PDB file of C-alpha atoms and ligand atoms in Angstrom:
ATOM      1  CA  MET X   1      60.183 -64.810  35.349  1.00 91.00           C
ATOM      2  CA  ILE X   2      61.180 -64.693  31.708  1.00 97.00           C
ATOM      3  CA  LYS X   3      60.431 -61.291  30.173  1.00 98.00           C
ATOM      4  CA  LYS X   4      62.353 -61.312  26.884  1.00 98.00           C
ATOM      5  CA  ALA X   5      61.824 -63.050  23.561  1.00 98.00           C
ATOM      6  CA  ILE X   6      63.776 -63.242  20.321  1.00 98.00           C
ATOM      7  CA  VAL X   7      61.912 -63.899  17.074  1.00 98.00           C
ATOM      8  CA  PRO X   8      64.215 -64.663  14.129  1.00 98.00           C
ATOM      9  CA  ALA X   9      62.363 -63.519  11.008  1.00 97.00           C
ATOM     10  CA  ALA X  10      65.162 -62.793   8.550  1.00 95.00           C
ATOM     11  CA  GLY X  11      65.044 -65.891   6.309  1.00 91.00           C
ATOM     12  CA  TYR X  12      64.324 -65.718   2.593  1.00 91.00           C
ATOM     13  CA  GLY X  13      61.374 -68.113   2.861  1.00 90.00           C
ATOM     14  CA  THR X  14      62.726 -70.140  -0.045  1.00 91.00           C
ATOM     15  CA  ARG X  15      60.265 -72.980   0.597  1.00 92.00           C
ATOM     16  CA  SER X  16      57.385 -70.628  -0.193  1.00 93.00           C
ATOM     17  CA  LEU X  17      58.726 -68.963  -3.354  1.00 95.00           C
ATOM     18  CA  PRO X  18      57.658 -67.159  -5.493  1.00 96.00           C
ATOM     19  CA  ILE X  19      55.247 -65.283  -3.148  1.00 95.00           C
ATOM     20  CA  THR X  20      58.065 -64.700  -0.629  1.00 95.00           C
ATOM     21  CA  LYS X  21      59.897 -62.601  -3.227  1.00 94.00           C
ATOM     22  CA  VAL X  22      57.612 -59.795  -2.100  1.00 95.00           C
ATOM     23  CA  LEU X  23      55.624 -61.072   0.901  1.00 96.00           C
ATOM     24  CA  PRO X  24      57.511 -62.328   3.960  1.00 96.00           C
ATOM     25  CA  LYS X  25      55.999 -65.596   5.147  1.00 96.00           C
ATOM     26  CA  GLU X  26      55.625 -64.002   8.590  1.00 97.00           C
ATOM     27  CA  MET X  27      52.958 -61.858   6.883  1.00 97.00           C
ATOM     28  CA  PHE X  28      50.954 -64.814   5.521  1.00 97.00           C
ATOM     29  CA  PRO X  29      47.398 -64.156   6.695  1.00 96.00           C
ATOM     30  CA  ILE X  30      45.510 -66.275   9.184  1.00 96.00           C
ATOM     31  CA  LYS X  31      41.978 -64.942   9.605  1.00 93.00           C
ATOM     32  CA  GLY X  32      43.053 -61.489   8.482  1.00 93.00           C
ATOM     33  CA  LYS X  33      46.036 -61.218  10.809  1.00 96.00           C
ATOM     34  CA  PRO X  34      49.615 -61.965   9.754  1.00 97.00           C
ATOM     35  CA  SER X  35      51.086 -65.111  11.262  1.00 97.00           C
ATOM     36  CA  ILE X  36      53.702 -63.124  13.204  1.00 98.00           C
ATOM     37  CA  HIS X  37      50.854 -61.368  15.048  1.00 98.00           C
ATOM     38  CA  TYR X  38      49.952 -64.779  16.564  1.00 97.00           C
ATOM     39  CA  ILE X  39      53.591 -65.316  17.530  1.00 98.00           C
ATOM     40  CA  VAL X  40      53.783 -61.952  19.303  1.00 98.00           C
ATOM     41  CA  GLU X  41      50.427 -62.601  21.017  1.00 98.00           C
ATOM     42  CA  GLU X  42      51.661 -65.989  22.206  1.00 98.00           C
ATOM     43  CA  ALA X  43      54.747 -64.365  23.715  1.00 98.00           C
ATOM     44  CA  VAL X  44      52.702 -61.644  25.435  1.00 98.00           C
ATOM     45  CA  GLU X  45      50.265 -64.197  26.885  1.00 98.00           C
ATOM     46  CA  ALA X  46      53.272 -66.055  28.301  1.00 98.00           C
ATOM     47  CA  GLY X  47      54.365 -62.919  30.189  1.00 98.00           C
ATOM     48  CA  ILE X  48      56.953 -61.570  27.740  1.00 98.00           C
ATOM     49  CA  GLU X  49      57.435 -57.789  27.962  1.00 98.00           C
ATOM     50  CA  GLU X  50      60.191 -57.137  25.409  1.00 98.00           C
ATOM     51  CA  ILE X  51      60.579 -58.693  21.990  1.00 98.00           C
ATOM     52  CA  LEU X  52      63.489 -58.491  19.579  1.00 98.00           C
ATOM     53  CA  ILE X  53      62.554 -59.381  16.017  1.00 98.00           C
ATOM     54  CA  ILE X  54      65.506 -60.178  13.768  1.00 98.00           C
ATOM     55  CA  VAL X  55      64.669 -58.929  10.287  1.00 97.00           C
ATOM     56  CA  SER X  56      66.436 -58.452   6.971  1.00 95.00           C
ATOM     57  CA  LYS X  57      66.187 -55.599   4.492  1.00 92.00           C
ATOM     58  CA  TYR X  58      63.295 -57.446   2.801  1.00 92.00           C
ATOM     59  CA  LYS X  59      61.189 -57.588   5.945  1.00 94.00           C
ATOM     60  CA  ASN X  60      60.147 -53.964   6.363  1.00 94.00           C
ATOM     61  CA  LEU X  61      56.484 -54.980   6.177  1.00 96.00           C
ATOM     62  CA  ILE X  62      56.863 -56.593   9.596  1.00 97.00           C
ATOM     63  CA  VAL X  63      58.157 -53.343  11.091  1.00 97.00           C
ATOM     64  CA  ASP X  64      55.339 -51.402   9.397  1.00 96.00           C
ATOM     65  CA  TYR X  65      52.703 -53.824  10.654  1.00 97.00           C
ATOM     66  CA  PHE X  66      53.631 -53.360  14.321  1.00 97.00           C
ATOM     67  CA  ASP X  67      53.632 -49.567  13.993  1.00 95.00           C
ATOM     68  CA  VAL X  68      50.567 -47.424  14.726  1.00 92.00           C
ATOM     69  CA  SER X  69      48.545 -46.254  11.729  1.00 91.00           C
ATOM     70  CA  LEU X  70      47.661 -42.691  12.677  1.00 92.00           C
ATOM     71  CA  GLU X  71      46.330 -41.703   9.253  1.00 93.00           C
ATOM     72  CA  LEU X  72      44.208 -44.809   8.967  1.00 93.00           C
ATOM     73  CA  GLU X  73      42.823 -44.272  12.483  1.00 92.00           C
ATOM     74  CA  ALA X  74      41.968 -40.657  11.660  1.00 94.00           C
ATOM     75  CA  PHE X  75      40.345 -41.775   8.404  1.00 94.00           C
ATOM     76  CA  LEU X  76      38.148 -44.357  10.156  1.00 93.00           C
ATOM     77  CA  GLU X  77      37.110 -41.793  12.764  1.00 91.00           C
ATOM     78  CA  SER X  78      36.288 -39.176  10.102  1.00 93.00           C
ATOM     79  CA  ARG X  79      34.118 -41.693   8.208  1.00 93.00           C
ATOM     80  CA  ASN X  80      32.257 -42.884  11.326  1.00 90.00           C
ATOM     81  CA  LYS X  81      33.828 -46.316  11.106  1.00 90.00           C
ATOM     82  CA  VAL X  82      35.137 -46.362  14.658  1.00 90.00           C
ATOM     83  CA  GLU X  83      33.964 -49.969  15.108  1.00 91.00           C
ATOM     84  CA  LEU X  84      36.848 -50.938  12.791  1.00 93.00           C
ATOM     85  CA  LEU X  85      39.449 -49.368  15.096  1.00 92.00           C
ATOM     86  CA  ASP X  86      39.460 -52.591  17.137  1.00 91.00           C
ATOM     87  CA  LYS X  87      40.962 -54.358  14.149  1.00 92.00           C
ATOM     88  CA  LEU X  88      44.024 -52.118  14.438  1.00 92.00           C
ATOM     89  CA  THR X  89      44.738 -53.117  18.030  1.00 92.00           C
ATOM     90  CA  LEU X  90      48.302 -54.365  18.437  1.00 94.00           C
ATOM     91  CA  PRO X  91      49.659 -56.620  21.180  1.00 94.00           C
ATOM     92  CA  LYS X  92      50.789 -54.539  24.160  1.00 93.00           C
ATOM     93  CA  VAL X  93      54.512 -55.166  24.221  1.00 97.00           C
ATOM     94  CA  HIS X  94      57.726 -53.348  23.445  1.00 97.00           C
ATOM     95  CA  ILE X  95      59.114 -54.554  20.119  1.00 98.00           C
ATOM     96  CA  GLN X  96      62.541 -53.722  18.773  1.00 98.00           C
ATOM     97  CA  TYR X  97      64.294 -54.866  15.628  1.00 98.00           C
ATOM     98  CA  THR X  98      67.734 -55.677  14.445  1.00 97.00           C
ATOM     99  CA  ARG X  99      68.835 -56.532  10.926  1.00 97.00           C
ATOM    100  CA  GLN X 100      70.716 -59.672  10.002  1.00 95.00           C
ATOM    101  CA  PRO X 101      72.991 -58.450   7.198  1.00 92.00           C
ATOM    102  CA  TYR X 102      73.715 -61.875   5.636  1.00 90.00           C
ATOM    103  CA  ALA X 103      71.442 -64.930   5.573  1.00 88.00           C
ATOM    104  CA  ARG X 104      73.812 -67.097   7.592  1.00 91.00           C
ATOM    105  CA  GLY X 105      71.275 -69.222   9.388  1.00 93.00           C
ATOM    106  CA  LEU X 106      69.359 -69.430  12.630  1.00 95.00           C
ATOM    107  CA  GLY X 107      72.408 -69.551  14.900  1.00 96.00           C
ATOM    108  CA  ASP X 108      73.722 -66.332  13.381  1.00 95.00           C
ATOM    109  CA  ALA X 109      70.324 -64.615  13.714  1.00 96.00           C
ATOM    110  CA  ILE X 110      69.988 -65.520  17.394  1.00 97.00           C
ATOM    111  CA  ARG X 111      73.586 -64.431  18.030  1.00 96.00           C
ATOM    112  CA  LEU X 112      72.485 -60.896  17.116  1.00 97.00           C
ATOM    113  CA  GLY X 113      70.268 -60.905  20.226  1.00 97.00           C
ATOM    114  CA  ARG X 114      73.183 -61.110  22.645  1.00 97.00           C
ATOM    115  CA  SER X 115      73.119 -57.548  23.964  1.00 97.00           C
ATOM    116  CA  PHE X 116      69.297 -57.556  24.020  1.00 98.00           C
ATOM    117  CA  ALA X 117      69.286 -60.651  26.272  1.00 98.00           C
ATOM    118  CA  GLY X 118      72.115 -59.396  28.505  1.00 97.00           C
ATOM    119  CA  ASN X 119      72.232 -61.663  31.563  1.00 97.00           C
ATOM    120  CA  ASP X 120      68.612 -62.753  31.334  1.00 98.00           C
ATOM    121  CA  PRO X 121      67.042 -66.007  30.211  1.00 98.00           C
ATOM    122  CA  PHE X 122      64.888 -65.560  27.122  1.00 98.00           C
ATOM    123  CA  VAL X 123      62.505 -67.363  24.792  1.00 98.00           C
ATOM    124  CA  VAL X 124      63.089 -67.998  21.094  1.00 98.00           C
ATOM    125  CA  LEU X 125      59.972 -68.324  18.943  1.00 98.00           C
ATOM    126  CA  LEU X 126      60.396 -69.462  15.344  1.00 98.00           C
ATOM    127  CA  PRO X 127      57.601 -67.772  13.414  1.00 97.00           C
ATOM    128  CA  ASP X 128      57.215 -70.641  10.899  1.00 95.00           C
ATOM    129  CA  ASP X 129      55.706 -72.743  13.646  1.00 97.00           C
ATOM    130  CA  ILE X 130      52.188 -71.817  14.667  1.00 98.00           C
ATOM    131  CA  ILE X 131      51.120 -73.918  17.639  1.00 98.00           C
ATOM    132  CA  LEU X 132      47.474 -73.990  18.686  1.00 96.00           C
ATOM    133  CA  THR X 133      46.667 -75.274  22.154  1.00 95.00           C
ATOM    134  CA  ARG X 134      43.591 -75.786  24.276  1.00 91.00           C
ATOM    135  CA  GLY X 135      45.258 -74.801  27.549  1.00 94.00           C
ATOM    136  CA  ALA X 136      48.421 -72.785  28.152  1.00 97.00           C
ATOM    137  CA  ASN X 137      50.139 -71.769  24.925  1.00 97.00           C
ATOM    138  CA  ALA X 138      53.414 -73.409  23.868  1.00 98.00           C
ATOM    139  CA  THR X 139      55.665 -70.601  25.128  1.00 98.00           C
ATOM    140  CA  LYS X 140      53.818 -70.454  28.461  1.00 98.00           C
ATOM    141  CA  GLN X 141      54.281 -74.208  28.903  1.00 98.00           C
ATOM    142  CA  LEU X 142      58.064 -73.773  28.571  1.00 98.00           C
ATOM    143  CA  VAL X 143      58.267 -70.576  30.614  1.00 98.00           C
ATOM    144  CA  ASP X 144      56.334 -72.201  33.485  1.00 97.00           C
ATOM    145  CA  LEU X 145      58.611 -75.212  33.387  1.00 97.00           C
ATOM    146  CA  TYR X 146      61.697 -72.969  33.481  1.00 98.00           C
ATOM    147  CA  GLN X 147      60.489 -71.699  36.882  1.00 96.00           C
ATOM    148  CA  THR X 148      61.054 -75.219  38.219  1.00 95.00           C
ATOM    149  CA  VAL X 149      64.105 -76.472  36.312  1.00 96.00           C
ATOM    150  CA  GLU X 150      65.965 -73.150  35.900  1.00 96.00           C
ATOM    151  CA  ALA X 151      67.741 -74.530  32.841  1.00 98.00           C
ATOM    152  CA  PRO X 152      67.274 -74.340  29.064  1.00 98.00           C
ATOM    153  CA  VAL X 153      64.093 -76.062  27.866  1.00 98.00           C
ATOM    154  CA  ILE X 154      63.287 -76.956  24.260  1.00 98.00           C
ATOM    155  CA  ALA X 155      59.828 -77.751  22.886  1.00 98.00           C
ATOM    156  CA  LEU X 156      59.546 -81.249  21.438  1.00 98.00           C
ATOM    157  CA  LYS X 157      56.949 -83.134  19.425  1.00 97.00           C
ATOM    158  CA  TYR X 158      56.675 -86.773  18.373  1.00 96.00           C
ATOM    159  CA  ILE X 159      57.294 -86.853  14.599  1.00 95.00           C
ATOM    160  CA  LYS X 160      56.836 -89.764  12.196  1.00 95.00           C
ATOM    161  CA  ASP X 161      60.007 -91.528  10.975  1.00 95.00           C
ATOM    162  CA  GLU X 162      59.732 -90.305   7.392  1.00 94.00           C
ATOM    163  CA  LEU X 163      59.644 -86.613   8.397  1.00 94.00           C
ATOM    164  CA  LEU X 164      62.455 -86.574  10.953  1.00 96.00           C
ATOM    165  CA  HIS X 165      65.022 -85.453   8.374  1.00 95.00           C
ATOM    166  CA  LYS X 166      63.369 -81.990   8.405  1.00 94.00           C
ATOM    167  CA  TYR X 167      64.023 -81.333  12.111  1.00 95.00           C
ATOM    168  CA  GLY X 168      66.489 -81.134  14.915  1.00 96.00           C
ATOM    169  CA  VAL X 169      66.109 -84.531  16.606  1.00 97.00           C
ATOM    170  CA  VAL X 170      67.089 -85.358  20.188  1.00 98.00           C
ATOM    171  CA  ASP X 171      68.191 -88.366  22.187  1.00 97.00           C
ATOM    172  CA  VAL X 172      66.846 -88.139  25.733  1.00 95.00           C
ATOM    173  CA  ILE X 173      66.630 -89.569  29.212  1.00 94.00           C
ATOM    174  CA  THR X 174      63.032 -89.328  30.351  1.00 90.00           C
ATOM    175  CA  GLN X 175      62.679 -87.596  33.707  1.00 91.00           C
ATOM    176  CA  LYS X 176      58.921 -87.625  34.174  1.00 91.00           C
ATOM    177  CA  ASP X 177      56.019 -87.876  31.703  1.00 93.00           C
ATOM    178  CA  GLN X 178      56.678 -85.241  29.015  1.00 95.00           C
ATOM    179  CA  LEU X 179      59.913 -83.966  30.596  1.00 96.00           C
ATOM    180  CA  HIS X 180      63.252 -85.286  29.358  1.00 97.00           C
ATOM    181  CA  SER X 181      66.869 -84.328  29.786  1.00 97.00           C
ATOM    182  CA  ILE X 182      68.621 -84.094  26.436  1.00 97.00           C
ATOM    183  CA  LYS X 183      71.592 -86.396  25.830  1.00 97.00           C
ATOM    184  CA  SER X 184      72.314 -85.318  22.279  1.00 96.00           C
ATOM    185  CA  ILE X 185      70.825 -83.420  19.366  1.00 97.00           C
ATOM    186  CA  VAL X 186      71.343 -83.691  15.628  1.00 96.00           C
ATOM    187  CA  GLU X 187      70.131 -81.299  12.932  1.00 94.00           C
ATOM    188  CA  LYS X 188      68.129 -82.845  10.084  1.00 94.00           C
ATOM    189  CA  PRO X 189      69.515 -86.385  10.376  1.00 95.00           C
ATOM    190  CA  LYS X 190      69.769 -88.109   6.990  1.00 92.00           C
ATOM    191  CA  VAL X 191      70.206 -91.558   8.527  1.00 92.00           C
ATOM    192  CA  SER X 192      69.455 -93.131  11.942  1.00 92.00           C
ATOM    193  CA  PRO X 193      67.680 -90.334  13.830  1.00 94.00           C
ATOM    194  CA  PRO X 194      68.252 -90.877  17.555  1.00 95.00           C
ATOM    195  CA  SER X 195      64.499 -90.895  18.404  1.00 96.00           C
ATOM    196  CA  ASN X 196      61.135 -89.627  17.173  1.00 96.00           C
ATOM    197  CA  LEU X 197      61.319 -86.537  19.353  1.00 97.00           C
ATOM    198  CA  ALA X 198      61.931 -83.466  17.212  1.00 97.00           C
ATOM    199  CA  VAL X 199      62.530 -79.844  18.097  1.00 98.00           C
ATOM    200  CA  VAL X 200      59.650 -77.513  17.265  1.00 97.00           C
ATOM    201  CA  GLY X 201      60.150 -73.777  17.177  1.00 97.00           C
ATOM    202  CA  ARG X 202      60.045 -72.740  20.839  1.00 98.00           C
ATOM    203  CA  TYR X 203      63.073 -72.615  23.130  1.00 98.00           C
ATOM    204  CA  VAL X 204      63.836 -71.184  26.560  1.00 98.00           C
ATOM    205  CA  MET X 205      67.509 -70.308  26.572  1.00 98.00           C
ATOM    206  CA  THR X 206      69.967 -69.002  29.127  1.00 98.00           C
ATOM    207  CA  PRO X 207      72.561 -66.378  28.105  1.00 97.00           C
ATOM    208  CA  ASP X 208      75.433 -68.913  28.166  1.00 96.00           C
ATOM    209  CA  ILE X 209      74.094 -70.132  24.802  1.00 97.00           C
ATOM    210  CA  PHE X 210      75.723 -67.105  23.136  1.00 97.00           C
ATOM    211  CA  ASP X 211      79.223 -68.381  23.942  1.00 95.00           C
ATOM    212  CA  CYS X 212      78.238 -71.658  22.271  1.00 95.00           C
ATOM    213  CA  ILE X 213      77.213 -70.122  18.955  1.00 93.00           C
ATOM    214  CA  SER X 214      80.103 -70.594  16.599  1.00 81.00           C
ATOM    215  CA  THR X 215      80.767 -67.996  13.949  1.00 78.00           C
ATOM    216  CA  LYS X 216      82.025 -70.668  11.579  1.00 78.00           C
ATOM    217  CA  GLN X 217      79.668 -71.400   8.702  1.00 76.00           C
ATOM    218  CA  ASP X 218      78.838 -74.952   7.804  1.00 75.00           C
ATOM    219  CA  ARG X 219      80.926 -76.179   4.864  1.00 69.00           C
ATOM    220  CA  PHE X 220      77.884 -77.646   3.112  1.00 71.00           C
ATOM    221  CA  ASP X 221      75.051 -75.167   3.488  1.00 79.00           C
ATOM    222  CA  GLY X 222      76.908 -72.019   4.562  1.00 81.00           C
ATOM    223  CA  GLU X 223      74.721 -71.645   7.667  1.00 88.00           C
ATOM    224  CA  ILE X 224      75.490 -71.280  11.350  1.00 93.00           C
ATOM    225  CA  GLN X 225      73.215 -73.859  12.945  1.00 93.00           C
ATOM    226  CA  PHE X 226      71.512 -73.071  16.242  1.00 95.00           C
ATOM    227  CA  THR X 227      71.369 -76.826  16.846  1.00 95.00           C
ATOM    228  CA  ASP X 228      75.188 -76.941  16.939  1.00 94.00           C
ATOM    229  CA  ALA X 229      75.157 -74.313  19.684  1.00 96.00           C
ATOM    230  CA  ILE X 230      72.625 -76.372  21.655  1.00 97.00           C
ATOM    231  CA  LYS X 231      74.858 -79.429  21.207  1.00 96.00           C
ATOM    232  CA  GLU X 232      77.705 -77.459  22.782  1.00 95.00           C
ATOM    233  CA  LEU X 233      75.455 -76.207  25.608  1.00 97.00           C
ATOM    234  CA  ILE X 234      74.389 -79.789  26.432  1.00 97.00           C
ATOM    235  CA  SER X 235      78.044 -80.685  26.976  1.00 95.00           C
ATOM    236  CA  LEU X 236      78.295 -77.896  29.582  1.00 96.00           C
ATOM    237  CA  ARG X 237      75.012 -78.120  31.514  1.00 96.00           C
ATOM    238  CA  THR X 238      71.727 -80.011  31.735  1.00 97.00           C
ATOM    239  CA  CYS X 239      69.212 -78.974  29.094  1.00 98.00           C
ATOM    240  CA  TYR X 240      65.653 -80.218  29.031  1.00 98.00           C
ATOM    241  CA  GLY X 241      63.181 -81.123  26.337  1.00 98.00           C
ATOM    242  CA  TYR X 242      59.462 -80.928  26.960  1.00 98.00           C
ATOM    243  CA  GLU X 243      56.810 -82.599  24.819  1.00 98.00           C
ATOM    244  CA  ILE X 244      54.437 -79.691  24.516  1.00 98.00           C
ATOM    245  CA  GLU X 245      50.689 -79.983  24.258  1.00 97.00           C
ATOM    246  CA  GLY X 246      49.214 -78.494  21.086  1.00 96.00           C
ATOM    247  CA  ASP X 247      48.796 -78.806  17.328  1.00 96.00           C
ATOM    248  CA  ARG X 248      51.692 -77.480  15.328  1.00 96.00           C
ATOM    249  CA  PHE X 249      51.516 -76.151  11.778  1.00 97.00           C
ATOM    250  CA  ASP X 250      54.524 -75.219   9.655  1.00 96.00           C
ATOM    251  CA  ILE X 251      53.363 -72.303   7.509  1.00 95.00           C
ATOM    252  CA  GLY X 252      56.271 -72.928   5.118  1.00 94.00           C
ATOM    253  CA  ILE X 253      54.515 -76.125   3.998  1.00 94.00           C
ATOM    254  CA  GLU X 254      51.493 -75.178   1.909  1.00 94.00           C
ATOM    255  CA  GLU X 255      49.368 -78.145   2.993  1.00 95.00           C
ATOM    256  CA  GLU X 256      49.939 -77.358   6.691  1.00 96.00           C
ATOM    257  CA  TYR X 257      49.237 -73.674   6.097  1.00 97.00           C
ATOM    258  CA  VAL X 258      45.907 -74.549   4.456  1.00 97.00           C
ATOM    259  CA  ASN X 259      45.069 -76.930   7.330  1.00 97.00           C
ATOM    260  CA  LEU X 260      45.870 -74.159   9.793  1.00 97.00           C
ATOM    261  CA  ILE X 261      43.537 -71.690   8.087  1.00 96.00           C
ATOM    262  CA  GLN X 262      40.718 -74.269   8.083  1.00 95.00           C
ATOM    263  CA  TYR X 263      41.371 -75.136  11.729  1.00 94.00           C
ATOM    264  CA  VAL X 264      41.297 -71.496  12.840  1.00 93.00           C
ATOM    265  CA  HIS X 265      38.063 -70.860  10.875  1.00 91.00           C
ATOM    266  CA  HIS X 266      36.543 -73.933  12.463  1.00 90.00           C
ATOM    267  CA  LEU X 267      37.527 -72.750  15.968  1.00 88.00           C
ATOM    268  CA  HIS X 268      36.089 -69.319  15.197  1.00 86.00           C
ATOM    269  CA  GLU X 269      32.771 -70.793  14.064  1.00 89.00           C
ATOM    270  CA  GLN X 270      32.620 -72.987  17.182  1.00 86.00           C
ATOM    271  CA  ASN X 271      33.160 -69.915  19.367  1.00 83.00           C
ATOM    272  CA  GLN X 272      30.386 -68.052  17.540  1.00 83.00           C
ATOM    273  CA  THR X 273      27.850 -70.837  18.147  1.00 82.00           C
ATOM    274  CA  ASN X 274      28.812 -71.335  21.835  1.00 75.00           C
TER     275      ASN X 274
HETATM  276  C1  G1P U 301      64.672 -75.106  12.462  1.00 97.93           C
HETATM  277  C2  G1P U 301      65.667 -75.794  13.387  1.00 97.93           C
HETATM  278  C3  G1P U 301      65.278 -77.270  13.588  1.00 97.93           C
HETATM  279  C4  G1P U 301      63.841 -77.335  14.106  1.00 97.93           C
HETATM  280  C5  G1P U 301      62.892 -76.598  13.159  1.00 97.93           C
HETATM  281  C6  G1P U 301      61.488 -76.536  13.750  1.00 97.93           C
HETATM  282  O1  G1P U 301      64.804 -75.665  11.164  1.00 97.93           O
HETATM  283  O2  G1P U 301      66.970 -75.696  12.841  1.00 97.93           O
HETATM  284  O3  G1P U 301      66.149 -77.848  14.530  1.00 97.93           O
HETATM  285  O4  G1P U 301      63.467 -78.699  14.241  1.00 97.93           O
HETATM  286  O5  G1P U 301      63.333 -75.251  12.929  1.00 97.93           O
HETATM  287  O6  G1P U 301      60.600 -75.897  12.900  1.00 97.93           O
HETATM  288  P1  G1P U 301      64.192 -74.956   9.838  1.00 97.93           P
HETATM  289  O7  G1P U 301      62.767 -75.369   9.782  1.00 97.93           O
HETATM  290  O8  G1P U 301      64.368 -73.473  10.024  1.00 97.93           O
HETATM  291  O9  G1P U 301      64.986 -75.511   8.707  1.00 97.93           O
END
């Protein structure tokens, strides 16, 4: 069973400036809860017991949010507003934090989780990607599959040609239905993407990935790409891609964020009437 998860949340959120000068995008609200709350809930529902959130010095709000609010609780009790205490309930999981000192990219952020992961497989959840499902959540789909394949598994989605340049894109050999073994992977291809299957922000990784993360920054964007580490891992062992079930929303794209809010409100109203 996979019990650990790493959530890289140290980025500047440049796509969502200027609000991200002061409000981390992981705190963008969705029905009154910050988006990272949904990410942590997803992990917990998938059986995760320990979470490492990679933050930066500008992300203290995340740490504050997952702390208990003793004064607020006492205040609500003193004012006979105990019915509001439910709203302060946090996911039941152990969360720890580490700071990424320099914004050197996703590969660098995940590298900081090495001692946390130890010799255990772990999940990576990118908090930009909120994935709503009818059945098992996205992380659970991957974690369940890991039980069978016992190898790294990456969440994939079919993406239209014109948007592929925003993603890691894979070339695959289909094993069965939604399950593929990955032949190659390329980060944000500018020309000739190898397929329409793109990486969305959920990964099950094995600890050998850490030896594959280079510490060399890319000459062009100064980042250490996680995709490059996956490319290296593929050359050493079989890695799988799984076309997950669910609707994915990138909260860093305003239109998708708005769609997500509407979708969640709609689901809530449906639940109320049923
Ligand atoms: C990251 C990954 C990319 C993946 C994407 C999914 O890119 O590097 O491979 O397809 O997340 O959201 P980012 O969106 O952080 O630029």
